[in-house]
Amino acid sequence: MTSMNSDGRTVGRTNIQKAALAVGAVFLLVGILGFIPGITGNYNTLGFAGPDSDAVLLGIFQVSVLHNIVHLLFGAAGIAMARSAAQSRNYLIVGGAIYLVLWLYGLLIGHDTPANFVPVNSADNWLHFVLGVAMIGLGVALSRGTSRVGRTTTAR
């Protein structure tokens, strides 16, 4: 939805800003849900970090206090960066790249080793892959043509 400001210019969120806001809100929600017993199974085993945390969000995704805090911070960043189209694009593309790196990291480390400090399991790994690809895809697809916004052109 758009509206007019006092100068008569159209103001409102672009599609890329809406996408960054939605992604940020989902991450924020996931971070909160990770601290709720029942939604997070084995809640009594929720550790701060490391592979010893046997808590599982929705019975599938291994979480820890650190993992939940990362989701909260990533969500807050998405909401904050949704204030502009350029920041939204950066959030989606750089954030997606971070998730792809996390996916690779999760594939390469042993899940029962100290290197699994976040912690992640196989379900987390493949979710990170899907998130990375989806975020980069949104960032690229929704930013097409935005470089022309605000430029004046001359008639031929």
CSV table of C-alpha atoms in Angstrom, one decimal:
chain,number,residue,atom,x,y,z
A,1,MET,CA,0.0,0.0,0.0
A,2,THR,CA,1.3,3.4,-0.8
A,3,SER,CA,0.2,6.9,0.2
A,4,MET,CA,1.2,10.5,-0.6
A,5,ASN,CA,3.4,12.6,1.6
A,6,SER,CA,3.0,16.4,2.1
A,7,ASP,CA,5.2,17.0,-1.0
A,8,GLY,CA,2.8,15.0,-3.2
A,9,ARG,CA,5.4,12.2,-3.6
A,10,THR,CA,4.3,8.5,-3.3
A,11,VAL,CA,5.7,6.9,-0.2
A,12,GLY,CA,5.3,3.3,1.0
A,13,ARG,CA,7.2,0.1,1.3
A,14,THR,CA,8.6,-1.5,-1.8
A,15,ASN,CA,8.2,-5.3,-2.4
A,16,ILE,CA,11.8,-5.9,-1.4
A,17,GLN,CA,11.2,-4.0,1.9
A,18,LYS,CA,8.1,-6.1,2.5
A,19,ALA,CA,10.1,-9.2,1.9
A,20,ALA,CA,12.9,-8.2,4.3
A,21,LEU,CA,10.3,-7.2,6.9
A,22,ALA,CA,8.6,-10.6,6.5
A,23,VAL,CA,11.8,-12.6,6.7
A,24,GLY,CA,12.9,-10.6,9.7
A,25,ALA,CA,9.6,-11.1,11.5
A,26,VAL,CA,9.8,-14.9,10.9
A,27,PHE,CA,13.3,-15.1,12.3
A,28,LEU,CA,12.2,-13.0,15.3
A,29,LEU,CA,9.2,-15.4,15.8
A,30,VAL,CA,11.5,-18.5,15.5
A,31,GLY,CA,13.9,-17.0,18.1
A,32,ILE,CA,11.0,-16.5,20.5
A,33,LEU,CA,9.5,-19.9,19.9
A,34,GLY,CA,12.9,-21.5,20.7
A,35,PHE,CA,12.4,-20.4,24.3
A,36,ILE,CA,8.9,-21.8,24.7
A,37,PRO,CA,8.6,-25.3,26.3
A,38,GLY,CA,6.3,-27.5,24.3
A,39,ILE,CA,7.0,-25.8,21.0
A,40,THR,CA,10.7,-26.7,21.8
A,41,GLY,CA,10.9,-30.3,22.7
A,42,ASN,CA,13.4,-31.6,25.3
A,43,TYR,CA,13.3,-28.0,26.6
A,44,ASN,CA,15.0,-29.1,29.9
A,45,THR,CA,18.1,-30.0,27.9
A,46,LEU,CA,18.3,-26.5,26.3
A,47,GLY,CA,22.0,-25.6,26.7
A,48,PHE,CA,23.7,-22.3,26.0
A,49,ALA,CA,25.7,-23.6,23.1
A,50,GLY,CA,27.3,-26.7,21.7
A,51,PRO,CA,26.2,-30.1,20.5
A,52,ASP,CA,25.0,-31.2,24.0
A,53,SER,CA,21.9,-29.1,23.7
A,54,ASP,CA,19.3,-31.7,22.8
A,55,ALA,CA,16.4,-29.2,22.6
A,56,VAL,CA,14.5,-29.4,19.3
A,57,LEU,CA,12.3,-26.6,17.9
A,58,LEU,CA,9.1,-28.2,16.5
A,59,GLY,CA,10.6,-31.6,17.3
A,60,ILE,CA,12.9,-31.3,14.3
A,61,PHE,CA,15.5,-28.4,14.5
A,62,GLN,CA,18.2,-28.6,17.1
A,63,VAL,CA,18.5,-25.3,19.1
A,64,SER,CA,20.3,-23.8,22.0
A,65,VAL,CA,20.2,-20.4,23.8
A,66,LEU,CA,22.8,-19.1,21.4
A,67,HIS,CA,21.0,-20.4,18.3
A,68,ASN,CA,17.8,-18.7,19.5
A,69,ILE,CA,19.6,-15.4,20.2
A,70,VAL,CA,21.1,-15.6,16.7
A,71,HIS,CA,17.6,-15.9,15.3
A,72,LEU,CA,16.4,-13.0,17.4
A,73,LEU,CA,19.2,-10.8,16.3
A,74,PHE,CA,18.9,-11.8,12.7
A,75,GLY,CA,15.2,-11.0,12.9
A,76,ALA,CA,15.7,-7.6,14.5
A,77,ALA,CA,18.3,-6.8,11.8
A,78,GLY,CA,15.8,-7.7,9.0
A,79,ILE,CA,13.1,-5.5,10.6
A,80,ALA,CA,15.5,-2.6,11.0
A,81,MET,CA,17.0,-2.9,7.5
A,82,ALA,CA,13.5,-3.0,5.9
A,83,ARG,CA,13.5,0.8,6.3
A,84,SER,CA,15.1,1.2,2.9
A,85,ALA,CA,15.1,-0.8,-0.4
A,86,ALA,CA,18.9,-0.8,-0.5
A,87,GLN,CA,19.3,-2.1,3.1
A,88,SER,CA,16.5,-4.7,2.4
A,89,ARG,CA,18.4,-5.9,-0.6
A,90,ASN,CA,21.7,-6.2,1.4
A,91,TYR,CA,19.9,-8.0,4.2
A,92,LEU,CA,18.4,-10.6,1.9
A,93,ILE,CA,21.5,-11.2,-0.2
A,94,VAL,CA,24.2,-11.0,2.5
A,95,GLY,CA,21.9,-12.8,4.9
A,96,GLY,CA,21.3,-15.5,2.3
A,97,ALA,CA,25.0,-15.9,1.7
A,98,ILE,CA,25.6,-16.2,5.4
A,99,TYR,CA,23.0,-19.0,5.5
A,100,LEU,CA,24.6,-20.8,2.6
A,101,VAL,CA,28.0,-20.6,4.4
A,102,LEU,CA,26.3,-22.0,7.6
A,103,TRP,CA,24.8,-24.8,5.5
A,104,LEU,CA,28.3,-25.7,4.2
A,105,TYR,CA,29.7,-25.5,7.7
A,106,GLY,CA,27.0,-27.8,9.0
A,107,LEU,CA,27.8,-30.3,6.3
A,108,LEU,CA,31.5,-30.3,7.0
A,109,ILE,CA,31.6,-30.5,10.8
A,110,GLY,CA,30.9,-33.4,12.9
A,111,HIS,CA,27.6,-32.9,14.7
A,112,ASP,CA,28.9,-34.4,17.9
A,113,THR,CA,32.1,-32.2,18.0
A,114,PRO,CA,32.8,-28.9,19.7
A,115,ALA,CA,32.8,-27.3,16.2
A,116,ASN,CA,29.0,-27.7,16.3
A,117,PHE,CA,28.7,-24.7,18.7
A,118,VAL,CA,25.5,-23.2,17.3
A,119,PRO,CA,24.3,-26.3,17.3
A,120,VAL,CA,22.9,-27.7,14.0
A,121,ASN,CA,21.6,-31.0,12.9
A,122,SER,CA,20.8,-32.4,9.4
A,123,ALA,CA,17.3,-30.7,9.4
A,124,ASP,CA,18.9,-27.4,10.3
A,125,ASN,CA,21.5,-27.8,7.5
A,126,TRP,CA,18.9,-28.3,4.8
A,127,LEU,CA,16.7,-25.5,6.1
A,128,HIS,CA,19.8,-23.2,6.0
A,129,PHE,CA,20.3,-24.2,2.4
A,130,VAL,CA,16.7,-23.4,1.5
A,131,LEU,CA,16.8,-20.1,3.4
A,132,GLY,CA,20.0,-19.1,1.7
A,133,VAL,CA,18.8,-19.7,-1.8
A,134,ALA,CA,15.3,-18.2,-1.1
A,135,MET,CA,16.8,-15.0,0.5
A,136,ILE,CA,19.3,-14.5,-2.3
A,137,GLY,CA,16.6,-15.2,-4.9
A,138,LEU,CA,14.2,-12.6,-3.2
A,139,GLY,CA,17.0,-10.1,-3.0
A,140,VAL,CA,17.9,-10.4,-6.6
A,141,ALA,CA,14.4,-10.8,-8.1
A,142,LEU,CA,12.8,-7.9,-6.1
A,143,SER,CA,15.7,-5.5,-6.7
A,144,ARG,CA,15.5,-5.7,-10.5
A,145,GLY,CA,14.8,-2.3,-12.0
A,146,THR,CA,15.0,-0.4,-8.7
A,147,SER,CA,18.2,1.3,-9.8
A,148,ARG,CA,16.1,3.3,-12.2
A,149,VAL,CA,13.8,4.6,-9.5
A,150,GLY,CA,14.1,8.3,-9.0
A,151,ARG,CA,16.1,9.0,-12.2
A,152,THR,CA,14.8,11.4,-14.7
A,153,THR,CA,14.8,10.5,-18.4
A,154,THR,CA,14.5,12.7,-21.4
A,155,ALA,CA,12.0,12.0,-24.2
A,156,ARG,CA,13.4,11.0,-27.5
